[in-house]
mmCIF file of C-alpha atoms in Angstrom:
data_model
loop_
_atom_site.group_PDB
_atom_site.id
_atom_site.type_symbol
_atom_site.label_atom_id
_atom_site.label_comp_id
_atom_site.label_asym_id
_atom_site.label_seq_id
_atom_site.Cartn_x
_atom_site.Cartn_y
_atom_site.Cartn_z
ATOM 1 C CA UNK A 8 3.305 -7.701 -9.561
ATOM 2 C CA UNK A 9 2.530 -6.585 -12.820
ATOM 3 C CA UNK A 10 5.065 -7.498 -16.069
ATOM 4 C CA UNK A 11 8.377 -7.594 -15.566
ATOM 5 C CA UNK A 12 10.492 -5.034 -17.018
ATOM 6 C CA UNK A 13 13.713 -3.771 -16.502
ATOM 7 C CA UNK A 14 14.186 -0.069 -16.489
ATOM 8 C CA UNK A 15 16.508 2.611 -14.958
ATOM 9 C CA UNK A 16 16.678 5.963 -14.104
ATOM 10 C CA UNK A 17 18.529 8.764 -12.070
ATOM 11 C CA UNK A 18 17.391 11.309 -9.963
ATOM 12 C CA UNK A 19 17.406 14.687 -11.628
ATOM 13 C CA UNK A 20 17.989 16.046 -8.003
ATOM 14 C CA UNK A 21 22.110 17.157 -8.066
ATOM 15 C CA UNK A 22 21.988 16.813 -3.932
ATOM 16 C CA UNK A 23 20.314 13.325 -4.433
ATOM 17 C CA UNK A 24 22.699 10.376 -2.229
ATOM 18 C CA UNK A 25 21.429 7.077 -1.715
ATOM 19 C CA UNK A 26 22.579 6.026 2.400
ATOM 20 C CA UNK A 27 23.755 2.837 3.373
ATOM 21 C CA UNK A 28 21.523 1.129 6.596
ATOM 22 C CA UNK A 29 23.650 -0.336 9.473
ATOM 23 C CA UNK A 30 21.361 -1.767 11.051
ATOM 24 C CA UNK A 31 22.222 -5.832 11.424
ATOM 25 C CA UNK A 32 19.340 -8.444 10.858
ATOM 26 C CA UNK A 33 17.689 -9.579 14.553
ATOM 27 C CA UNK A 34 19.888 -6.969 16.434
ATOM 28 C CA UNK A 35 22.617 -9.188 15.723
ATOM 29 C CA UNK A 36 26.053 -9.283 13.569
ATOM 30 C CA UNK A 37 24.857 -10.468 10.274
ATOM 31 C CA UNK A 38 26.585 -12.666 7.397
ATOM 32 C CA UNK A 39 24.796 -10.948 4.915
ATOM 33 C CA UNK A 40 26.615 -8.501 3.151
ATOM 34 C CA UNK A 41 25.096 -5.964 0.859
ATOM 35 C CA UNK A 42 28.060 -5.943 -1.045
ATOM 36 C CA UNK A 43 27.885 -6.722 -4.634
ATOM 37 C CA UNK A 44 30.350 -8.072 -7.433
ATOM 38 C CA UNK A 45 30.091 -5.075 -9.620
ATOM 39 C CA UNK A 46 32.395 -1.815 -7.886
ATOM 40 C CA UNK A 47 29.621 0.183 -9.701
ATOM 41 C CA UNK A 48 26.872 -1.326 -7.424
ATOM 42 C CA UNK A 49 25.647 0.286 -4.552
ATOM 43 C CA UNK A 50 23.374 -2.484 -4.048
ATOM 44 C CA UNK A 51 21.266 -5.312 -5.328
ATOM 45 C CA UNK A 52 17.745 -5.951 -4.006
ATOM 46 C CA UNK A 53 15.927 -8.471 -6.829
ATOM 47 C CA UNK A 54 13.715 -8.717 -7.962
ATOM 48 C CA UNK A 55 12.726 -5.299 -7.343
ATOM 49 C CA UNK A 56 15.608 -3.174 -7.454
ATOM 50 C CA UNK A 57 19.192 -2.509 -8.420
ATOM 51 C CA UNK A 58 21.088 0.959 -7.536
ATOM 52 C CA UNK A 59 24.039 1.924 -8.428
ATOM 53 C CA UNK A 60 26.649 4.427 -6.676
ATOM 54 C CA UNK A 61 26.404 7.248 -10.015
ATOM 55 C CA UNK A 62 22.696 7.206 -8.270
ATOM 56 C CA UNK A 63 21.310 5.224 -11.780
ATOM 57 C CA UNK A 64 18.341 3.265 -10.296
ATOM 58 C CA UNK A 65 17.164 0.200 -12.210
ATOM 59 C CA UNK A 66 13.878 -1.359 -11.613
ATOM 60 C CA UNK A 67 12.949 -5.007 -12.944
ATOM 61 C CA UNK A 68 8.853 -4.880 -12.615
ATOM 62 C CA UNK A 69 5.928 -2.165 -12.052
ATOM 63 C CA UNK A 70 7.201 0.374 -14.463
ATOM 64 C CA UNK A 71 4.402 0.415 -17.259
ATOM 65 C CA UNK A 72 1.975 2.942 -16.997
ATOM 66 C CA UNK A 73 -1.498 2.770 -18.598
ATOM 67 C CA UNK A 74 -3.655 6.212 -19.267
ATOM 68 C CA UNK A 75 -6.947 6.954 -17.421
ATOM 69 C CA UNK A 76 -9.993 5.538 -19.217
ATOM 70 C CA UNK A 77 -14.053 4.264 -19.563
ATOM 71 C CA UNK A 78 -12.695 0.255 -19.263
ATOM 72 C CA UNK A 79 -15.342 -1.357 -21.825
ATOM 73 C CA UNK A 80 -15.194 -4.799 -20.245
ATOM 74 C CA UNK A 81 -16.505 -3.048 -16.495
ATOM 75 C CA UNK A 82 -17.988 -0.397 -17.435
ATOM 76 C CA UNK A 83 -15.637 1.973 -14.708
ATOM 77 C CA UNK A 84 -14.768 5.253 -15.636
ATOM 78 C CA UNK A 85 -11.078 6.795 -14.289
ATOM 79 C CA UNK A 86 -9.756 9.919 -14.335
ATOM 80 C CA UNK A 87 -6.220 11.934 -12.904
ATOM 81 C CA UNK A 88 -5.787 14.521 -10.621
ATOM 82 C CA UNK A 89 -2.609 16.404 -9.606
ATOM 83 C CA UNK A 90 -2.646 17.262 -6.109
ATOM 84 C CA UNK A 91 0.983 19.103 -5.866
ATOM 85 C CA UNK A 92 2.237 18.509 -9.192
ATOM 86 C CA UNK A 93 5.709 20.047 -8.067
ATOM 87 C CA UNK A 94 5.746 16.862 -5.722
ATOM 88 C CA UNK A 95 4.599 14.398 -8.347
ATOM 89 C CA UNK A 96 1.901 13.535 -5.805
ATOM 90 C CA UNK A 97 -1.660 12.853 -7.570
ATOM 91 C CA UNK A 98 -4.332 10.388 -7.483
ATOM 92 C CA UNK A 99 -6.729 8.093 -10.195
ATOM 93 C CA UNK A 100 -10.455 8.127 -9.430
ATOM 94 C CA UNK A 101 -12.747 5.522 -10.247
ATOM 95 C CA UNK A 102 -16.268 5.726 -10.726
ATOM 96 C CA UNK A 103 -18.994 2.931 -10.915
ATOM 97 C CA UNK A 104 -20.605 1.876 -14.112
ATOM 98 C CA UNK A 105 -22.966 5.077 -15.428
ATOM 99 C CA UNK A 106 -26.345 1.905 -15.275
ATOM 100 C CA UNK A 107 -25.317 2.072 -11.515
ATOM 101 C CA UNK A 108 -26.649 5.459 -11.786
ATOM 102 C CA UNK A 109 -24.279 6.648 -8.963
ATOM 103 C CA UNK A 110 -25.000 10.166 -9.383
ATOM 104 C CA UNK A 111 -27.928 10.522 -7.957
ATOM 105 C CA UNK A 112 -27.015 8.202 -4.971
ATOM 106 C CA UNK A 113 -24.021 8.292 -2.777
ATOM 107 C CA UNK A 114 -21.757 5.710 -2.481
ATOM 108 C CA UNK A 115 -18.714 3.919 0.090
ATOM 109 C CA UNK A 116 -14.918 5.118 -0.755
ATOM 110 C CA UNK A 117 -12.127 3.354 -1.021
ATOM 111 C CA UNK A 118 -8.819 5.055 -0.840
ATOM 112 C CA UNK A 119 -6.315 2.815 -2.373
ATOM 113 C CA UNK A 120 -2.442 3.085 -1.614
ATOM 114 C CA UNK A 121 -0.188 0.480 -4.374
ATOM 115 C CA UNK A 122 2.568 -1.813 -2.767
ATOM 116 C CA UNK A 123 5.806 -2.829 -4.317
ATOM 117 C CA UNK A 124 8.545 -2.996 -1.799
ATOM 118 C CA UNK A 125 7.937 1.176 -1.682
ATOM 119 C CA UNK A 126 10.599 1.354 -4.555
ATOM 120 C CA UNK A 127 8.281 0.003 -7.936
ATOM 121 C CA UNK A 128 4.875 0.019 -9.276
ATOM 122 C CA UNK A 129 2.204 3.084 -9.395
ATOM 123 C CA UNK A 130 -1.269 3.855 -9.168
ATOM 124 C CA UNK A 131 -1.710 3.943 -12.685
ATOM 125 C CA UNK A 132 0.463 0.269 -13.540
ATOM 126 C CA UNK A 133 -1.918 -2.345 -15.538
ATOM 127 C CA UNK A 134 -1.567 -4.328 -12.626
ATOM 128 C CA UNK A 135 -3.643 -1.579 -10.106
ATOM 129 C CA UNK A 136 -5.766 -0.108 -13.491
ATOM 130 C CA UNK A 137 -7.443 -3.841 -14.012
ATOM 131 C CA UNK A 138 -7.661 -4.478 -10.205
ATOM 132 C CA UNK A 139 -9.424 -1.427 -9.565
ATOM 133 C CA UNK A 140 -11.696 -1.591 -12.152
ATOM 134 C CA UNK A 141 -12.687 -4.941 -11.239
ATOM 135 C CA UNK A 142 -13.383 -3.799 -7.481
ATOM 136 C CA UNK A 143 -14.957 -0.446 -8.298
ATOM 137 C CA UNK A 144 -17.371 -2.649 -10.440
ATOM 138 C CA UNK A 145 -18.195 -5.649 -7.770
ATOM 139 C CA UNK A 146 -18.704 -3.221 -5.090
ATOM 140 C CA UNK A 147 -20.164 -0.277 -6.618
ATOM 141 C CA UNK A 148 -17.940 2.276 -4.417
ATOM 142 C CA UNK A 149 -16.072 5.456 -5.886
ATOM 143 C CA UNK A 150 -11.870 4.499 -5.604
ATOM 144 C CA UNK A 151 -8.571 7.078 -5.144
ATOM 145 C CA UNK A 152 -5.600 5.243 -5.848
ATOM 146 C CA UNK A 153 -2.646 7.039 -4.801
ATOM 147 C CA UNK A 154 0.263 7.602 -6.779
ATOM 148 C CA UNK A 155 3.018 8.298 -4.552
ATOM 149 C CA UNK A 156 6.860 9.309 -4.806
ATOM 150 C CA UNK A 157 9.042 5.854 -4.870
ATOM 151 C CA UNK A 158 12.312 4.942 -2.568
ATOM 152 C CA UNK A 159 14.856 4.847 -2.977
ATOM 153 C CA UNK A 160 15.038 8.650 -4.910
ATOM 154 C CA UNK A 161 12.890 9.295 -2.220
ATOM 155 C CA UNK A 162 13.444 7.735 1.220
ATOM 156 C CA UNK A 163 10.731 7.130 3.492
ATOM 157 C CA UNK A 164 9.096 9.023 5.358
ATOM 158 C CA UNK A 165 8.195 10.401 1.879
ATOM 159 C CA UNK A 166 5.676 8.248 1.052
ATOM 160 C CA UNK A 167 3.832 8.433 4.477
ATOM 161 C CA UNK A 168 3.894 11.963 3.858
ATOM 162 C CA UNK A 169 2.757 12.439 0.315
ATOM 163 C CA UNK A 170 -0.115 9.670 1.332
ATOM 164 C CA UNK A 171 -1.003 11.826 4.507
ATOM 165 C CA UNK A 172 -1.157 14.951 1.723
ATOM 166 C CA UNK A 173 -3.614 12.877 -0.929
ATOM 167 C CA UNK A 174 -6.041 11.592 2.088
ATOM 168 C CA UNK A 175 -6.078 15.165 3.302
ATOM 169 C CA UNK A 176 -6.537 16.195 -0.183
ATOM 170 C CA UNK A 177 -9.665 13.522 -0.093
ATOM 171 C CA UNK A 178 -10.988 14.914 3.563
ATOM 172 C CA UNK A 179 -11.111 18.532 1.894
ATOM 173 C CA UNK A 180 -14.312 17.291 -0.142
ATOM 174 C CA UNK A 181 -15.669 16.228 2.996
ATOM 175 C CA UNK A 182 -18.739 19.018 2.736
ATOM 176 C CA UNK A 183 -18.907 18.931 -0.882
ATOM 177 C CA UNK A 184 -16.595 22.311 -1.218
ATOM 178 C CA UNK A 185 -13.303 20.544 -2.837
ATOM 179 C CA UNK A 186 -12.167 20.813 -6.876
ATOM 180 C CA UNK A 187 -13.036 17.686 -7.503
ATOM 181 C CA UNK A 188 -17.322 16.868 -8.406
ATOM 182 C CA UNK A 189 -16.668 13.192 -8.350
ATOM 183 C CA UNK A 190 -16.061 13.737 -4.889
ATOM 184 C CA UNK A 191 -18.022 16.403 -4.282
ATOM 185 C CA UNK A 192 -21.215 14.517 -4.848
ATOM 186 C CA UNK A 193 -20.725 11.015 -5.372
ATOM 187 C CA UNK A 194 -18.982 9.772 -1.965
ATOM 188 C CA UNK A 195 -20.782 9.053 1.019
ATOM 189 C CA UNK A 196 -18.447 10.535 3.368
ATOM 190 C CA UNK A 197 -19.828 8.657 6.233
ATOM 191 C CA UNK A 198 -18.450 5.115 4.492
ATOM 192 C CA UNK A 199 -14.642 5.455 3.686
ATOM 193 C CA UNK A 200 -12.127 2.854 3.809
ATOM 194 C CA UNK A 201 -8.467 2.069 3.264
ATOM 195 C CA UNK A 202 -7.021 -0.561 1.372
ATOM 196 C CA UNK A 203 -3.598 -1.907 0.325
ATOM 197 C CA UNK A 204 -1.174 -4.331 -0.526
ATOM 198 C CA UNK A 205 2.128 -5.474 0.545
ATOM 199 C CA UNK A 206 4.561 -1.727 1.041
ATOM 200 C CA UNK A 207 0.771 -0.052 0.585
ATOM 201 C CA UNK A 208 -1.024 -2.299 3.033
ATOM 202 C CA UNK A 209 1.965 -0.745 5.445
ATOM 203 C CA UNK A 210 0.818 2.879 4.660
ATOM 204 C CA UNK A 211 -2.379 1.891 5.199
ATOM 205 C CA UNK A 212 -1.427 0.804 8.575
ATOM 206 C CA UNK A 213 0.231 4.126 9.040
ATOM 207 C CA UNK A 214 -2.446 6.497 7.900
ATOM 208 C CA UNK A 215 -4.788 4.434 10.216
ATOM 209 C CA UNK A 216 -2.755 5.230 13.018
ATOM 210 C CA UNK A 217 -2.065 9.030 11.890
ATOM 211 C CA UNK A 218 -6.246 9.590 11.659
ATOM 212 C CA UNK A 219 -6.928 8.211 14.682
ATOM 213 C CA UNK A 220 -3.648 10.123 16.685
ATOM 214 C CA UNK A 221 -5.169 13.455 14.502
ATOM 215 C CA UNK A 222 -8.557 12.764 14.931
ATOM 216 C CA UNK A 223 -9.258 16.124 16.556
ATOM 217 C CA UNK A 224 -7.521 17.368 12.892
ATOM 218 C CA UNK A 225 -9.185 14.880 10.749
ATOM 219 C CA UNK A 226 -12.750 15.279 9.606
ATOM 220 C CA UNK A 227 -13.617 11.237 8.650
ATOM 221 C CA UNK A 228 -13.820 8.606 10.599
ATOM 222 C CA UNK A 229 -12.845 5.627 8.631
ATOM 223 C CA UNK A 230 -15.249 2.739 8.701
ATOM 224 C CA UNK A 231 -12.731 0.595 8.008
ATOM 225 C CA UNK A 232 -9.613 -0.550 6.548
ATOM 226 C CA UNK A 233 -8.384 -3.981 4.350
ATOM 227 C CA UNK A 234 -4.491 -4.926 3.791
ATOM 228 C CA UNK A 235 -3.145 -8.137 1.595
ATOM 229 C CA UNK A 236 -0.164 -9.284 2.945
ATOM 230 C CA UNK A 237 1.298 -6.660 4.555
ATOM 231 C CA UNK A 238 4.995 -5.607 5.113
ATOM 232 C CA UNK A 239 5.577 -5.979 8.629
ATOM 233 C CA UNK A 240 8.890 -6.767 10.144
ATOM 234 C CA UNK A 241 10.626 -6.678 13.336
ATOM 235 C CA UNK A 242 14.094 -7.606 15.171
ATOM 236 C CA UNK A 243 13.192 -10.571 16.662
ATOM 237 C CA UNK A 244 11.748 -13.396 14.060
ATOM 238 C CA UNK A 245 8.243 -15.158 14.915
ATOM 239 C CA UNK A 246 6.883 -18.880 12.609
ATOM 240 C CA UNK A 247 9.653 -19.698 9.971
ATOM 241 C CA UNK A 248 11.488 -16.604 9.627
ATOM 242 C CA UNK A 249 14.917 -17.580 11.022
ATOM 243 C CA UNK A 250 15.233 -19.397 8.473
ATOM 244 C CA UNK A 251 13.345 -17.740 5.704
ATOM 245 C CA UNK A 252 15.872 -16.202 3.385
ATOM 246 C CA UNK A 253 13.304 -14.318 1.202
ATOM 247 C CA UNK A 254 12.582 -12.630 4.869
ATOM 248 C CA UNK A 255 15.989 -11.696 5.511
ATOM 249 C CA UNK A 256 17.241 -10.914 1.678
ATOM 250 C CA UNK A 257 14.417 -8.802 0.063
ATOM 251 C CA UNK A 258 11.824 -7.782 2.337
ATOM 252 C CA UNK A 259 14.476 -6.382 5.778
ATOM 253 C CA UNK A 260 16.994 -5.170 2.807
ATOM 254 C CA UNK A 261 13.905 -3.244 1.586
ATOM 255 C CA UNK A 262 13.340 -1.637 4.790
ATOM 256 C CA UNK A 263 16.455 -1.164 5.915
ATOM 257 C CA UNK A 264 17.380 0.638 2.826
ATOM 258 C CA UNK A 265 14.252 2.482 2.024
ATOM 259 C CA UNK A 266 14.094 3.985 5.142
ATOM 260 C CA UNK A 267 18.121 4.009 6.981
ATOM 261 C CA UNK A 268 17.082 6.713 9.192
ATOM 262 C CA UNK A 269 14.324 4.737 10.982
ATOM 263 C CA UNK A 270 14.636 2.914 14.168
ATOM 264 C CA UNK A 271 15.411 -0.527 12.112
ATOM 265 C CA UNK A 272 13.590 -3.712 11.704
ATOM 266 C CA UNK A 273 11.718 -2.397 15.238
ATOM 267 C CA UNK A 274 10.417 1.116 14.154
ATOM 268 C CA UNK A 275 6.885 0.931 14.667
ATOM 269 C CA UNK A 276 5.915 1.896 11.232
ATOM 270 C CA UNK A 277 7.449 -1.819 10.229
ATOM 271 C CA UNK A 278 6.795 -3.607 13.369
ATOM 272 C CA UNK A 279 3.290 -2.280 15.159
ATOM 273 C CA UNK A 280 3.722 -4.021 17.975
ATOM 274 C CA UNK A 281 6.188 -1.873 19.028
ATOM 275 C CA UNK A 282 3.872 1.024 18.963
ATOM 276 C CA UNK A 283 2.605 1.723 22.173
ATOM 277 C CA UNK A 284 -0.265 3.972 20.694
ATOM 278 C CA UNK A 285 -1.621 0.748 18.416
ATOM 279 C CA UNK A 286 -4.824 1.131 20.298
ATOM 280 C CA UNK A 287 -5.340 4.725 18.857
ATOM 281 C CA UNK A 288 -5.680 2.848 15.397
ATOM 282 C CA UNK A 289 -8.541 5.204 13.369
ATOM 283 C CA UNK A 290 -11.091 2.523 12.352
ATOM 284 C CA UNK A 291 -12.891 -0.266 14.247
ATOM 285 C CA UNK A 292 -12.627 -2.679 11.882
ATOM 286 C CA UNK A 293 -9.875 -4.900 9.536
ATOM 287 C CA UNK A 294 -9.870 -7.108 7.192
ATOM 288 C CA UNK A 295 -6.123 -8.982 6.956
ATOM 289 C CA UNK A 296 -4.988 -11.023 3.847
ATOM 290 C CA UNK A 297 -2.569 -13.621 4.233
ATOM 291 C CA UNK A 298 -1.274 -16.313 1.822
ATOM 292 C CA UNK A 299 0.270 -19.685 3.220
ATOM 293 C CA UNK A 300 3.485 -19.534 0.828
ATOM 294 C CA UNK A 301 4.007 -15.921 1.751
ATOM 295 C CA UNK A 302 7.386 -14.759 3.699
ATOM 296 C CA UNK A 303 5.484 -12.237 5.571
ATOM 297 C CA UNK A 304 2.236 -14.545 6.722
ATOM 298 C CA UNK A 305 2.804 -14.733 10.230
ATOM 299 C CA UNK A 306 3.446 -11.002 10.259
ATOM 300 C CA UNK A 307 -0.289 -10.715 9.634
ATOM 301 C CA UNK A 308 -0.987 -13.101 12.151
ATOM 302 C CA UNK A 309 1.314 -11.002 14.689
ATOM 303 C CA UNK A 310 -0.693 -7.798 13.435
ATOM 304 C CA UNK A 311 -3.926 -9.156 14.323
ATOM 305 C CA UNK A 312 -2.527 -10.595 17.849
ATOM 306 C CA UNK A 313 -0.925 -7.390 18.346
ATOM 307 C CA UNK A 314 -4.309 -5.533 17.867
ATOM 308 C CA UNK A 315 -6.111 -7.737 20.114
ATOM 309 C CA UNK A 316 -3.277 -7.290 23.192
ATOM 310 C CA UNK A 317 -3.492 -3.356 22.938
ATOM 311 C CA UNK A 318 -7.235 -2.680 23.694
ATOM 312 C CA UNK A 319 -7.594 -1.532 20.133
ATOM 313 C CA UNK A 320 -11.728 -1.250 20.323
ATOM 314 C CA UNK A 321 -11.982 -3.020 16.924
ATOM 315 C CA UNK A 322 -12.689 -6.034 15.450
ATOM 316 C CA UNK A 323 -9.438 -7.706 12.570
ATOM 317 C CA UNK A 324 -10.736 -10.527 10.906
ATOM 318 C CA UNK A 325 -7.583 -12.965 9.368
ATOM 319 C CA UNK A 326 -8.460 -14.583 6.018
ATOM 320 C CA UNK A 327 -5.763 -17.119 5.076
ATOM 321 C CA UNK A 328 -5.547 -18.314 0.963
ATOM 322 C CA UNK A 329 -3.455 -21.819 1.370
ATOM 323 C CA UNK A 330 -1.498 -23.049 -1.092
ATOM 324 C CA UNK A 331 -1.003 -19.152 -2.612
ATOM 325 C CA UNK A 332 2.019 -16.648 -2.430
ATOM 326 C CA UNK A 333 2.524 -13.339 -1.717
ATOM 327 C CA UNK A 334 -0.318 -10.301 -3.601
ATOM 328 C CA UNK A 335 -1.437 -13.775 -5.673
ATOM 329 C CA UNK A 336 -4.521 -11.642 -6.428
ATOM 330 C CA UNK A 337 -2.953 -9.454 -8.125
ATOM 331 C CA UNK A 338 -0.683 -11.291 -10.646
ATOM 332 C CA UNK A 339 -2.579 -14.004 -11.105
ATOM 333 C CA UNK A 340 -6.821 -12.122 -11.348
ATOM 334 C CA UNK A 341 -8.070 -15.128 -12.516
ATOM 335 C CA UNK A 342 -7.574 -17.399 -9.537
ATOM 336 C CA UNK A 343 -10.427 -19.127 -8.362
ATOM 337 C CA UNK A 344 -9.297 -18.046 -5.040
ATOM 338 C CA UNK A 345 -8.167 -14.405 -6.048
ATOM 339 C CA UNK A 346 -12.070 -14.326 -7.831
ATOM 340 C CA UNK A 347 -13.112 -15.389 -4.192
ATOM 341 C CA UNK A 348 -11.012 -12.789 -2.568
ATOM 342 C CA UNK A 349 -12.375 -9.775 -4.889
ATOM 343 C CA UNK A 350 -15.766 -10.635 -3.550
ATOM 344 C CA UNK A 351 -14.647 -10.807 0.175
ATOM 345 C CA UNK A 352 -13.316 -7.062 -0.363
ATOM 346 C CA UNK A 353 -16.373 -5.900 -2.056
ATOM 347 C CA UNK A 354 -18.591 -7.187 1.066
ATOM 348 C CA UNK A 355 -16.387 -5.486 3.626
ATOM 349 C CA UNK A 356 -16.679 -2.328 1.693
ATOM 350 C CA UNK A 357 -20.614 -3.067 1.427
ATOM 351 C CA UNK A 358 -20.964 -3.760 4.603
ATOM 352 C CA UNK A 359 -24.420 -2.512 6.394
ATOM 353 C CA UNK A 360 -25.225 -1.047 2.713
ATOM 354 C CA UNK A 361 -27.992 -1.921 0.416
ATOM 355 C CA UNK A 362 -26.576 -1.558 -3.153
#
């Protein structure tokens, strides 16, 4: 997603150590080693990410950052906010065009949450700046994309939890008292949704789960939630994944060293149907993207089975692009099918709404 660059960085933390996962693919001794050529390599995950054992971090993609703006060709107006700006963790707003005259009229939110392997790309990348304009403008809803903190300088759970903190942030406005007046009195409160792709469309997943497990906490009830090919995983491989080795070489080594102190490839926040409170999910309804060419496809199938099998009282709707790869939307906007796809997500977040 997005243009590829190649950047690096360290962490400025001095107790900062990158760990090591030992968990083996499938539960099984594995003969892929994450050993690379160069001594001064920790590991190699392209092409998202390189780390080396100084704690230098070098990422190939995602790293351009575009400012906050009024986007001429949409007409959608963005603006930043720092939530907890000693955590990095802040958000991008969107508004509708100003002809939409959404001030005087309440619309749907979308709360957006970026993918990129959870180690690359931000709420305020080209990539998520054009596609949110875009949406904000086809389905006339208020957006907050969240920005936050990026494996591997910061290991998941980290961003679970600095996503929980901005969608609490978001539920704060819920009676029109929070800092922000976009909020405040442009969101219909009783029409919010989730959305994500890839890594995000997993924290989507997640925050679903947390609402609906903190309901009693939680002031809104989501109306629903939409995720384009989501990272899912799990021990045991389902379709083509034995022998997929885009499966086994980027997206598990992303897990697996993102987050070493999970449960593995089975930890439910990868694999859902291990979770045996998937029926608490915190919306009734969900949209799925996958695309044909995409490594993780059948995980979206297994998502929507998995749903189905826990008495989950929703509805998941699968919508399959054939003959496309993995976020296609995204890197290629001007897809016929991507075009398509922008319009499916707009109706889902229209949905029972005159606009």
């Amino acid at each position: 997603m997005g243009t590829p660059m190649h950047t690096s960085s360290s962490s400025s933390d001095p107790s900062f150590q990158l760990k090591i996962p030992s968990y083996p693919f499938f539960g099984q001794a594995s003969n892929t080693s994450f050993e690379v050529d160069d001594p001064d390599r920790l590991y190699d995950i392209s092409p998202f990410v390189r780390v080396y054992k100084c704690g230098r971090v070098e990422r190939f993609f995602g790293t351009e950052r575009v400012s906050a703006s009024l986007d001429p060709t949409t007409g959608v107006e963005s603006k930043d906010i720092e939530i907890q700006p000693d955590l990095t963790v802040s958000v991008r707003i969107f508004t509708p065009p100003r002809h939409i005259n959404y001030f005087n009229r309440r619309r749907p939110l979308l709360i957006y949450i970026h993918g990129g392997g959870f180690v690359t790309e931000s709420a305020f990348s080209p990539t998520y700046q054009r596609f949110l304009n875009e949406l904000v403008a086809e389905s006339k809803v208020v957006a907050v994309s969240i920005e936050y903190r990026l494996a591997p300088e910061n290991l998941l759970p980290i961003a679970y939890e600095d996503s929980w903190l901005a969608l609490n942030w978001v539920a704060s406005h819920f009676e029109g008292n929070g800092d922000e007046i976009w909020l405040n009195e442009n969101v219909d409160f009783e029409s919010v949704y989730l959305g994500g792709d890839s890594a995000g469309a997993n924290i989507v997943h997640n925050m679903a789960m947390r609402v609906g497990l903190e309901s009693d906490k939680f002031p809104i009830k989501l109306s629903g939630a939409f995720l384009n090919c989501p990272h899912f995983l799990g021990k045991d491989p389902i379709g083509s994944e034995a022998e997929d080795d885009k499966m086994k070489n980027i997206y598990q080594r992303l897990w697996l060293h993102m987050y070493p102190d999970s449960e593995g490839l089975d930890d439910p926040s990868v694999n859902p149907a291990m979770d045996p409170r998937l029926s608490s999910l915190g919306c009734k309804r969900m949209l799925i993207f996958v695309a044909e060419l995409d490594s993780l496809r059948d995980r979206g199938y297994f998502y929507q089975k998995s749903l189905s099998q826990s008495n989950w009282m929703g509805d998941a709707v699968i919508e399959e692009n054939e003959g496309e790869g993995h976020v296609f939307n995204l890197i290629c906007p001007e897809n016929p099918k991507a075009i398509e796809m922008m319009k499916k997500i707009a109706a889902f977040l229209q949905t029972n709404r005159t606009l």
